[in-house]
mmCIF file of C-alpha atoms in Angstrom:
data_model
loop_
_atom_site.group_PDB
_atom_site.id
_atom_site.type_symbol
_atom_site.label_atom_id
_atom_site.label_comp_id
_atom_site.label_asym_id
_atom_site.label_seq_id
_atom_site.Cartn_x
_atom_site.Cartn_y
_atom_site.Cartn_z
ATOM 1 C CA UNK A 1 50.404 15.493 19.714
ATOM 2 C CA UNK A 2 49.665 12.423 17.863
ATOM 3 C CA UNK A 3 52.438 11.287 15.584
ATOM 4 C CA UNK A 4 50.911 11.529 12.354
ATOM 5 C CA UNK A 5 51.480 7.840 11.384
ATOM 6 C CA UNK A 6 49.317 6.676 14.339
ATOM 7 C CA UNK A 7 46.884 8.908 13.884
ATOM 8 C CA UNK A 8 46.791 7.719 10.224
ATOM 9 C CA UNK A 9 46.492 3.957 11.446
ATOM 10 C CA UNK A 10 43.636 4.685 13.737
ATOM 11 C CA UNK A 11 41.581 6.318 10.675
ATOM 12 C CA UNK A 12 41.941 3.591 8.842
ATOM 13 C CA UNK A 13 40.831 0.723 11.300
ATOM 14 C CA UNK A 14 38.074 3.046 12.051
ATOM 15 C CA UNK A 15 37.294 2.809 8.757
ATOM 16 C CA UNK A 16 37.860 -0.783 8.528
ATOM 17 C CA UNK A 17 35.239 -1.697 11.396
ATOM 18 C CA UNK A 18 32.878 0.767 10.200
ATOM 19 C CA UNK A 19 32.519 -1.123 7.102
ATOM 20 C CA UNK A 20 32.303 -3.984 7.954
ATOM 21 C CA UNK A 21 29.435 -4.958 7.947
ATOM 22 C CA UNK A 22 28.930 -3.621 4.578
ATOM 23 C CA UNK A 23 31.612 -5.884 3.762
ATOM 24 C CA UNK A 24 29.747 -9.291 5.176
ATOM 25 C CA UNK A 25 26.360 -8.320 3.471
ATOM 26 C CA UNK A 26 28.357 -7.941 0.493
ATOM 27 C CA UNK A 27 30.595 -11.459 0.512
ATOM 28 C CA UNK A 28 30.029 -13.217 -2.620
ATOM 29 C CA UNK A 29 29.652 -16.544 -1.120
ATOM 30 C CA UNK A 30 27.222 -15.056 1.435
ATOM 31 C CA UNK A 31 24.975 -13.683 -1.809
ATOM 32 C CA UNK A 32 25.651 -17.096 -3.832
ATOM 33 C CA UNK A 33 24.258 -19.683 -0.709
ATOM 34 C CA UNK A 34 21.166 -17.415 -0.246
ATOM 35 C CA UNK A 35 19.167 -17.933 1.552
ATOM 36 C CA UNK A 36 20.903 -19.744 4.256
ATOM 37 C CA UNK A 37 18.403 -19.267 6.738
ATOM 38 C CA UNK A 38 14.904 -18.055 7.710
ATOM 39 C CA UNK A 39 13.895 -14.821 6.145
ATOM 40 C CA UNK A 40 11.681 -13.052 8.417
ATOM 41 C CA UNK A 41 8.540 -11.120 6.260
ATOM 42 C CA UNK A 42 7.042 -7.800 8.473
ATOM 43 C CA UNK A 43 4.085 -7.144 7.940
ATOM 44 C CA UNK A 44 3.171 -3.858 9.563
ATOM 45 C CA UNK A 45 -0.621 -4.521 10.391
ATOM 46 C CA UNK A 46 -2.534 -7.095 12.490
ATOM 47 C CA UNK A 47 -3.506 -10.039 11.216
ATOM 48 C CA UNK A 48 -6.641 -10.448 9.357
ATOM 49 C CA UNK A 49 -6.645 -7.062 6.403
ATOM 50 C CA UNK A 50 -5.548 -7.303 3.122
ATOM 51 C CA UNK A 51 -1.766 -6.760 3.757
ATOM 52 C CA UNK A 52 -1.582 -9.574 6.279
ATOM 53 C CA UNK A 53 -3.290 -12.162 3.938
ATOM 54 C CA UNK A 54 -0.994 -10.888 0.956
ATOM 55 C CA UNK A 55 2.226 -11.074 3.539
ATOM 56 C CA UNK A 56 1.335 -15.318 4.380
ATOM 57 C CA UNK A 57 0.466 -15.924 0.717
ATOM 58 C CA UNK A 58 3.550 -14.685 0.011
ATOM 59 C CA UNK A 59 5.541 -16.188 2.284
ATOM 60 C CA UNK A 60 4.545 -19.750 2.237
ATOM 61 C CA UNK A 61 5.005 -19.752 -1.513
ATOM 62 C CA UNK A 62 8.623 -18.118 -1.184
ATOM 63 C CA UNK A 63 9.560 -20.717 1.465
ATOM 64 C CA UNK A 64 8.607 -23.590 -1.157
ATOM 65 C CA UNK A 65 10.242 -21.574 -4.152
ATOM 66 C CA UNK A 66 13.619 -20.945 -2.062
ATOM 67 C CA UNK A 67 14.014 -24.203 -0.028
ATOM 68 C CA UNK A 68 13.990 -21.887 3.178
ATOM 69 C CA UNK A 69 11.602 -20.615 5.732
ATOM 70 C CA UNK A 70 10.125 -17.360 5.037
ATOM 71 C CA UNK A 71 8.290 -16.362 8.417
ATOM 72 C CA UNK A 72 5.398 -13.992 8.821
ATOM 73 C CA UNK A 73 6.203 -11.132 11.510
ATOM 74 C CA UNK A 74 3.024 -8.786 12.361
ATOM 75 C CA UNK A 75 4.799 -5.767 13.499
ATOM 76 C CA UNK A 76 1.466 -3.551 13.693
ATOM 77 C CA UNK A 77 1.369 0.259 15.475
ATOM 78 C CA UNK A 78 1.179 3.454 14.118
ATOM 79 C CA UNK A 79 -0.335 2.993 10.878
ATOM 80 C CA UNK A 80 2.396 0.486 10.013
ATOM 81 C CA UNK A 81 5.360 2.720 10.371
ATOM 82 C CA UNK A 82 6.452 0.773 13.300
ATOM 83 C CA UNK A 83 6.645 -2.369 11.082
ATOM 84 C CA UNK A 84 8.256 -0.239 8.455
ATOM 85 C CA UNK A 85 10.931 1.882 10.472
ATOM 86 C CA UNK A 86 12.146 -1.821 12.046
ATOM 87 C CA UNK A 87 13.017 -3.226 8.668
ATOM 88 C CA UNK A 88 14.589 0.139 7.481
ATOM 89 C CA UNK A 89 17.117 -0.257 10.172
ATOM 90 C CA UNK A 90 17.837 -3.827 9.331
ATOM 91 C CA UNK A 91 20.680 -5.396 8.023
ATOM 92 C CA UNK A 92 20.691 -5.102 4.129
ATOM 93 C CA UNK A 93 21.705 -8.731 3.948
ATOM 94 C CA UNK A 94 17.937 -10.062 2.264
ATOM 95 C CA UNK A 95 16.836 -12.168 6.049
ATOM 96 C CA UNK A 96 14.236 -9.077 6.600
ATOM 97 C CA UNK A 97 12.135 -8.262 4.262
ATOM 98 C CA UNK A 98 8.886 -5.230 5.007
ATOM 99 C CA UNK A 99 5.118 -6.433 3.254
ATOM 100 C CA UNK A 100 4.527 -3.156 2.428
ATOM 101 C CA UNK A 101 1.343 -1.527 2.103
ATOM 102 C CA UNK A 102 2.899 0.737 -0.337
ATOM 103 C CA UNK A 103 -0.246 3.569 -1.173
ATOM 104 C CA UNK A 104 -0.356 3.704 2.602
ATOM 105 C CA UNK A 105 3.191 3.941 3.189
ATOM 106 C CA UNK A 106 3.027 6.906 0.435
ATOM 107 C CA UNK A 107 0.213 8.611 2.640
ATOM 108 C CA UNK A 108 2.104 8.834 5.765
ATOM 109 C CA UNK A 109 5.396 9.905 4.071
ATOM 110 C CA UNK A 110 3.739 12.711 3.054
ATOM 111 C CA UNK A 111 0.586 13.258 5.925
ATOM 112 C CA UNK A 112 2.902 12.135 8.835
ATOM 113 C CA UNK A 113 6.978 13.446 6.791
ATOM 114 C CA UNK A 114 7.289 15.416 10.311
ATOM 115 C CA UNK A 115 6.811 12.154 12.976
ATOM 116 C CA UNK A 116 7.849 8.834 11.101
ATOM 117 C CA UNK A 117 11.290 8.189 11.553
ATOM 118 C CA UNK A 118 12.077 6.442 7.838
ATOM 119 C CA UNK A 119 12.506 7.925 4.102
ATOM 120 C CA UNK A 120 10.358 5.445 2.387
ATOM 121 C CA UNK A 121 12.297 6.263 -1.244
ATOM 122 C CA UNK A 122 15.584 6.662 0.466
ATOM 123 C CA UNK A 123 15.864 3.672 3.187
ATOM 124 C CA UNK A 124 13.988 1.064 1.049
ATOM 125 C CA UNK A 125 14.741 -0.462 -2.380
ATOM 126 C CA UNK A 126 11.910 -2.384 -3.727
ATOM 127 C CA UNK A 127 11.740 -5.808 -4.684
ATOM 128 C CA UNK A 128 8.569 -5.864 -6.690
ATOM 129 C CA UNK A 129 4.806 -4.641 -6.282
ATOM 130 C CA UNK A 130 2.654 -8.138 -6.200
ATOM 131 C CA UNK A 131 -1.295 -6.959 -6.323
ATOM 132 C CA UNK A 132 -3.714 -4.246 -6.056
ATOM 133 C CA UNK A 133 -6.813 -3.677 -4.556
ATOM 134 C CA UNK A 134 -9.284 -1.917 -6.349
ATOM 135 C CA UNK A 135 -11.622 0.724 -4.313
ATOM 136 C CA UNK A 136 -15.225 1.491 -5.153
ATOM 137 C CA UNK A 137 -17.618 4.167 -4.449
ATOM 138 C CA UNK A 138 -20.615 3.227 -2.696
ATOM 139 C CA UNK A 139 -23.989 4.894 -1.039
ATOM 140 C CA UNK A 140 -26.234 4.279 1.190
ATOM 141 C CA UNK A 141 -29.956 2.977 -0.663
ATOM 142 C CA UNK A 142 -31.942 5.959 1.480
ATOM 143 C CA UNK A 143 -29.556 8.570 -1.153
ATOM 144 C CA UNK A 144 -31.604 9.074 -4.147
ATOM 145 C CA UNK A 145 -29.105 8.351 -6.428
ATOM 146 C CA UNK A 146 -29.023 5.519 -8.854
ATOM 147 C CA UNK A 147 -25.508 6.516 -10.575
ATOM 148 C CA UNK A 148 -22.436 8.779 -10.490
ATOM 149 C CA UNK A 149 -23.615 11.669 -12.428
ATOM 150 C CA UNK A 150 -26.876 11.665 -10.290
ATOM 151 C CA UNK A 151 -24.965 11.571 -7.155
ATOM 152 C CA UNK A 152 -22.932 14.540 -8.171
ATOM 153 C CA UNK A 153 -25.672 16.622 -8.863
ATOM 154 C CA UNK A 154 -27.318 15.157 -6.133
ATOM 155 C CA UNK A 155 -23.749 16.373 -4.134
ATOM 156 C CA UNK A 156 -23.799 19.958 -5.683
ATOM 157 C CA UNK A 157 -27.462 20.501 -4.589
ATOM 158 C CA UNK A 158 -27.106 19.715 -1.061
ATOM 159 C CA UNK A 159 -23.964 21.311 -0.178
ATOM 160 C CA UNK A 160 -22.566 20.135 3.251
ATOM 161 C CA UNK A 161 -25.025 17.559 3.742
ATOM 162 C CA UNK A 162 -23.385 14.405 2.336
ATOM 163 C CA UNK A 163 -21.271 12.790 4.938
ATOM 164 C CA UNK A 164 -18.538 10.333 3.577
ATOM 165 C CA UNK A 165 -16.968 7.847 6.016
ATOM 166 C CA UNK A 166 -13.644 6.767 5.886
ATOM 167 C CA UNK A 167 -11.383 4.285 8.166
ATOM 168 C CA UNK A 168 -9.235 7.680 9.377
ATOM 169 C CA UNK A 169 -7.780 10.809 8.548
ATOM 170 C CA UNK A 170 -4.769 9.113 6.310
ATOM 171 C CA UNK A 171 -6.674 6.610 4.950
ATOM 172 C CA UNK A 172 -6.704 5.225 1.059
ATOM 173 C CA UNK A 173 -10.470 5.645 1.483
ATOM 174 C CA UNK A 174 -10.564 9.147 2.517
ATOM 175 C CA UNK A 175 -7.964 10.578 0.305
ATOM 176 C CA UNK A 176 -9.748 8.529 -3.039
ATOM 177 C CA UNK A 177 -12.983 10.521 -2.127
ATOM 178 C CA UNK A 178 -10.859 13.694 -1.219
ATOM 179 C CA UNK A 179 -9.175 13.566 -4.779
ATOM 180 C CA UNK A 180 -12.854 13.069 -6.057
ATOM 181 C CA UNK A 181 -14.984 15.815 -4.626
ATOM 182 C CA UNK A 182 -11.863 18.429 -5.279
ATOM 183 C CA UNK A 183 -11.335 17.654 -8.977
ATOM 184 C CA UNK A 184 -15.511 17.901 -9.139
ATOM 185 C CA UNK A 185 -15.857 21.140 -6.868
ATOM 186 C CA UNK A 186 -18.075 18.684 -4.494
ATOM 187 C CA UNK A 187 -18.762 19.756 -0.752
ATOM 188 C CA UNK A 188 -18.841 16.705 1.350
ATOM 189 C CA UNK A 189 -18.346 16.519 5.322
ATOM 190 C CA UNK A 190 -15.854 14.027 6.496
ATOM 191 C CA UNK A 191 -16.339 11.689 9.454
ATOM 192 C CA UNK A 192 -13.276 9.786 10.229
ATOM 193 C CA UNK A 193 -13.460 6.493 12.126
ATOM 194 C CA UNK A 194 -11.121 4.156 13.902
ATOM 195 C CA UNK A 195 -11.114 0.949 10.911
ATOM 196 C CA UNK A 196 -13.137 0.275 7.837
ATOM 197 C CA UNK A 197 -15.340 -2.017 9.978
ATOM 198 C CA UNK A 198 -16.910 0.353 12.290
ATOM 199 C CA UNK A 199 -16.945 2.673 8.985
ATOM 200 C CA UNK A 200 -19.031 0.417 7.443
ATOM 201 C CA UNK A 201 -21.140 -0.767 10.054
ATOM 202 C CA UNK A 202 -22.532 2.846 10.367
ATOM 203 C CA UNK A 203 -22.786 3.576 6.843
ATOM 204 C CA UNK A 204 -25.021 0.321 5.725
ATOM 205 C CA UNK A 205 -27.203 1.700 9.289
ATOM 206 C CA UNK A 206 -27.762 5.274 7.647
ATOM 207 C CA UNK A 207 -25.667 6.703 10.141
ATOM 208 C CA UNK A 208 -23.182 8.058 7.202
ATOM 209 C CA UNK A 209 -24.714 8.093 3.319
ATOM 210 C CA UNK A 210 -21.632 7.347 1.297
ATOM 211 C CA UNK A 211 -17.776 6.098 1.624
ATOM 212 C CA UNK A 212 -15.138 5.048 -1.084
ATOM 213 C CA UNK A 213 -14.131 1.163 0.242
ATOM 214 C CA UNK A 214 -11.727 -1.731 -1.091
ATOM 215 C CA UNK A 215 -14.024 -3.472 -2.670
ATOM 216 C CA UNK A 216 -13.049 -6.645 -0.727
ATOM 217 C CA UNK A 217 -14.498 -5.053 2.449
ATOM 218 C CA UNK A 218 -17.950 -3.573 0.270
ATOM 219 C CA UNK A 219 -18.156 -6.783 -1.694
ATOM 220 C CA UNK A 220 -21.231 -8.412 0.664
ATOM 221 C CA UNK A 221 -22.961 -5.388 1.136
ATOM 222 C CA UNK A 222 -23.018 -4.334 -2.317
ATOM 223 C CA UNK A 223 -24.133 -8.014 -3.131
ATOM 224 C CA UNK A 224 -27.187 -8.017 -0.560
ATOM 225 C CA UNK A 225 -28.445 -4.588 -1.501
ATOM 226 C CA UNK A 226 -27.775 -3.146 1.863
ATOM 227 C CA UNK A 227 -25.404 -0.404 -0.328
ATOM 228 C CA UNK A 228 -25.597 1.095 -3.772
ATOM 229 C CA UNK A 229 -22.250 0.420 -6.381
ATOM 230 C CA UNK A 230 -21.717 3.820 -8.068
ATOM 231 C CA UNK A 231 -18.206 3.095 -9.601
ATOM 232 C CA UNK A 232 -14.751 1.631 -8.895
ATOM 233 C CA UNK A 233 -11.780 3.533 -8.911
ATOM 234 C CA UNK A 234 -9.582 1.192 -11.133
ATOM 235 C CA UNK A 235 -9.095 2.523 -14.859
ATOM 236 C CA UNK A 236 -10.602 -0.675 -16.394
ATOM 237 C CA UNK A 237 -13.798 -2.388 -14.824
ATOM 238 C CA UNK A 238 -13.302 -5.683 -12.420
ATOM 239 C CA UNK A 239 -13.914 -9.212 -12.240
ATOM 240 C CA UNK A 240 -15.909 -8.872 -9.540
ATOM 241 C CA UNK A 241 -18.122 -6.307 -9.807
ATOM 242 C CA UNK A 242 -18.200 -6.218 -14.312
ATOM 243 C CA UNK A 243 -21.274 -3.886 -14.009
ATOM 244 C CA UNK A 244 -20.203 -1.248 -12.561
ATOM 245 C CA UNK A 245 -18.508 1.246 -14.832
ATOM 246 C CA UNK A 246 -15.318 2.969 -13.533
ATOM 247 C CA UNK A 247 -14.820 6.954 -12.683
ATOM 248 C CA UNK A 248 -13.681 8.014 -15.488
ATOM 249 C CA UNK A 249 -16.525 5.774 -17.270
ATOM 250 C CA UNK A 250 -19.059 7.352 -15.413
ATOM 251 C CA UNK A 251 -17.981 11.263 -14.508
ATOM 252 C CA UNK A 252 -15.944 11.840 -17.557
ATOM 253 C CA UNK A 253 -13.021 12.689 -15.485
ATOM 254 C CA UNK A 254 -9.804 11.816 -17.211
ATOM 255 C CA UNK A 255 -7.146 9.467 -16.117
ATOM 256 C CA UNK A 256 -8.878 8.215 -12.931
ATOM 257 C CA UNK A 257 -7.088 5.041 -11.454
ATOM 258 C CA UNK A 258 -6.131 4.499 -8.080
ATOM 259 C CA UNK A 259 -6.174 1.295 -5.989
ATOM 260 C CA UNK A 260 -4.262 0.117 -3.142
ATOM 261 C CA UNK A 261 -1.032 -1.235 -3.804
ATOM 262 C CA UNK A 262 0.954 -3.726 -2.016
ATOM 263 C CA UNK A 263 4.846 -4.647 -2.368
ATOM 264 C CA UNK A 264 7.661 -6.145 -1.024
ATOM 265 C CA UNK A 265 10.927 -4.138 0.007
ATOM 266 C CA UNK A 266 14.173 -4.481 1.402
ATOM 267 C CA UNK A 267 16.425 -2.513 3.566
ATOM 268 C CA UNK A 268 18.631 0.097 1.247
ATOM 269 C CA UNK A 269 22.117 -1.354 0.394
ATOM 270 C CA UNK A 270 20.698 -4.641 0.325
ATOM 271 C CA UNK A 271 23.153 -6.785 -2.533
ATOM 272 C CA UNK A 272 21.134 -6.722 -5.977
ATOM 273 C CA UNK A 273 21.966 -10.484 -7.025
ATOM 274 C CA UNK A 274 19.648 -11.154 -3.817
ATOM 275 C CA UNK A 275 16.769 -9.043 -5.256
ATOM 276 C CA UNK A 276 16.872 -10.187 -8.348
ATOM 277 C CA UNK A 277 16.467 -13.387 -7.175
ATOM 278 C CA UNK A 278 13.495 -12.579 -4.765
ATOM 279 C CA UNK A 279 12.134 -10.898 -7.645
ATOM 280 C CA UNK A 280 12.746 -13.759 -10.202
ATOM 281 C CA UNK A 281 11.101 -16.204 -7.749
ATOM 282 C CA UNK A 282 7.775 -14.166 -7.299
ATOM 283 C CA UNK A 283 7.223 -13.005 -10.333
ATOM 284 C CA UNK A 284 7.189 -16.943 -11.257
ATOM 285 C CA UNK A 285 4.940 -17.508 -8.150
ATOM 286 C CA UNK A 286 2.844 -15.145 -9.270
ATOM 287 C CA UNK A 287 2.165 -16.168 -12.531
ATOM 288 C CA UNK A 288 0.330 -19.636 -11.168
ATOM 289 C CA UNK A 289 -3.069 -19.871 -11.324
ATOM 290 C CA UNK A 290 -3.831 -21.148 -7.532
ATOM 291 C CA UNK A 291 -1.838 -18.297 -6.497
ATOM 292 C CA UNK A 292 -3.669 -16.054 -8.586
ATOM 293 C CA UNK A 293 -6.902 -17.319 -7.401
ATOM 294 C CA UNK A 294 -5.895 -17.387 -3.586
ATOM 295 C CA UNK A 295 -5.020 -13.775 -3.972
ATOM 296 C CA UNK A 296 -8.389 -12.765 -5.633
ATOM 297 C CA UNK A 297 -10.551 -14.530 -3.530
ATOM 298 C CA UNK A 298 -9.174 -11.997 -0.674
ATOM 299 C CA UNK A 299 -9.745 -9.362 -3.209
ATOM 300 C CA UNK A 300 -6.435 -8.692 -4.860
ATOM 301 C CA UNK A 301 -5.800 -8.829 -8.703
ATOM 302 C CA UNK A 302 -1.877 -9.845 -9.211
ATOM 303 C CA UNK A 303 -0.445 -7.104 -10.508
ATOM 304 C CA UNK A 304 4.024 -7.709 -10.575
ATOM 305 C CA UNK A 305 6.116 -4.597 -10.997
ATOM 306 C CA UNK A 306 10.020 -5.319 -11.660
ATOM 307 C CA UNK A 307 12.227 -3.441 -8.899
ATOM 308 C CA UNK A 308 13.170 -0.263 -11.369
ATOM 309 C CA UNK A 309 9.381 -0.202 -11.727
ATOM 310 C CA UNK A 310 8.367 -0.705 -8.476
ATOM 311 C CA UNK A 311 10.611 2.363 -7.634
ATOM 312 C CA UNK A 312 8.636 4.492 -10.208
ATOM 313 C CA UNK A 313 5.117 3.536 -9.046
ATOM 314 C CA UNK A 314 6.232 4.540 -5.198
ATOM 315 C CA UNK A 315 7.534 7.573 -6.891
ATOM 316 C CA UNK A 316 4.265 8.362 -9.204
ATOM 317 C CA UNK A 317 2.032 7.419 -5.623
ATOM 318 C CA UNK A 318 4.044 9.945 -3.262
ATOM 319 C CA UNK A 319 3.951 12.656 -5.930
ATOM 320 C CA UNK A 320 0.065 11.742 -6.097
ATOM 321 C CA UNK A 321 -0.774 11.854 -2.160
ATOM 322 C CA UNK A 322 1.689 14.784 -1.781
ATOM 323 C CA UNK A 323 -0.637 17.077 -4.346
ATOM 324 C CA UNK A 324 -4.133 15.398 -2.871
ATOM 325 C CA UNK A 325 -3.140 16.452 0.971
ATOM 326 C CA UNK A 326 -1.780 19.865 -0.176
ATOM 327 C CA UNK A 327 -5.339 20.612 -2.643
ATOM 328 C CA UNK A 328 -7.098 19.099 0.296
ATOM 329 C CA UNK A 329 -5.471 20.871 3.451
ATOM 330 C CA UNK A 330 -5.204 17.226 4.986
ATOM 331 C CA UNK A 331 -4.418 17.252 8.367
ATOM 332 C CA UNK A 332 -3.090 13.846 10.398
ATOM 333 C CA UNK A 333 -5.068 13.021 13.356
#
């Protein structure tokens, strides 16, 4: 038997290198000099879509505001819970940061809670939403509709026979237009596709009559006639398309505002000196006009969140998604 002092002794420097790291990531000095080298920014798509344009924007601004090299890392796979599950395991020390496609990352908690391998309230503690992107409900010109309440009756007269496209089964764009037709009693049939591009490709050709998009990727088409605006999803009316009246503008239904939303986290446990000061920084960065402007011109109004409410909004967005894909019956691919 193991005298009891030993035994004691080996607890403790079990302990002691079991903490460790806790210890480093928590070293005053370490937290004062940061950053002391590159921070590496995941983003969990490919490049090119909304998130990945956010992610650089963000990252060559943060590399100017903290003297240090912030370097875009396209971890894409899975619907970005590859990108996502790599910087939950991190080291909470602020050097890897997740781009977070945050109403997405909501979706899959609660769509895909029995195959991704992360908590995204539990292993993640924000740093601060940056921007939205607004969604808008479009048709194809061969619907004879010329509005929202004209569609709808247009919807509940032809039961079945409106298709709505959407970029895949946990998609922003399907669950906006799943949250529409079940709050309106609508039957629509769902065809799912592999990206908004092929989505929209088929829809402008007639192949599909109507889809709820990010504006960004609608813009053109909506511009050259080749689809119909009916109304955008956002609780006030946008910049860029000022004539087209919201949802709740147009149906009457109450309290209608959903967009995609787009953040920055960190690994739980990371030191909160460091996120205040990531926080600090872009919340400045974000207030500059050419910032601004860069960010619109891909589509996405600035919209900064503080951490605390950063944590809320993830909180108010999972309760959200988690009530659509249970009204819904939402199955993942």
């Amino acid at each position: 038997m193991r005298h009891p002092i030993i035994k004691g002794l080996g607890l403790l420097l079990c302990s002691s290198l079991i903490s460790a790291p806790l210890v480093a990531q928590t070293n005053p000095s370490a937290i004062k000099s940061y950053p002391d080298k590159p921070i590496k920014l995941v983003i969990p798509y490919p490049p090119g879509g909304a998130t990945d344009v956010i992610g650089r924007i963000m990252a060559q601004e943060l590399s100017k505001s903290l003297n240090q090299q912030v370097i875009p890392d396209n971890r894409a796979g899975d619907s970005g819970n590859i990108g996502a599950d790599m910087v939950a395991k991190s080291p909470a020390d602020g050097y890897t940061l997740l781009m977070g496609a945050l109403t997405s990352h909501s979706i899959n908690a609660n769509l895909d809670k029995d195959k991704i391998k992360y908590n995204l309230e539990k292993d993640f503690t924000p740093v601060d939403v940056v921007g939205v992107v607004p969604l808008v409900f479009v048709v194809n010109p061969s619907v004879p509709v010329k509005n929202m309440k004209e569609f709808i009756a247009y919807a509940k007269a032809n039961p079945g026979k409106l298709t709505f496209a959407s970029s895949g089964a946990g998609a922003p764009q399907r669950l906006v237009m799943e949250m529409f037709r079940y709050q309106l009693g609508l039957d629509l049939l769902h065809v799912p596709y592999k990206g908004s591009g092929p989505a929209m490709t088929d829809l402008v050709g007639g192949q599909v009559l109507t889809m709820s998009e990010t504006v960004p990727a609608a813009l053109q088409f909506i511009q050259s006639g080749q689809l119909r605006a009916l109304a955008v999803t956002t609780a006030k009316r946008i910049s860029q398309l000022p004539d087209v009246p919201t949802v709740t503008e147009a149906t009457g239904l109450p309290n209608f505002d959903v967009v995609s939303m787009f953040g920055i986290l960190a690994p739980v446990g990371t030191p909160k000196p460091i996120i205040d000061k990531l926080s600090g920084d872009i919340k400045i960065i974000l207030q500059r006009p050419e910032v601004q402007e860069r960010m619109l011109a891909a589509g996405v109004y600035v919209n900064f969140l503080s951490p605390a409410d950063s944590s809320k909004r993830i909180t108010r967005e999972m309760n959200m998604w988690s009530k659509v894909i249970k009204d819904a019956n939402i199955k993942p691919d």
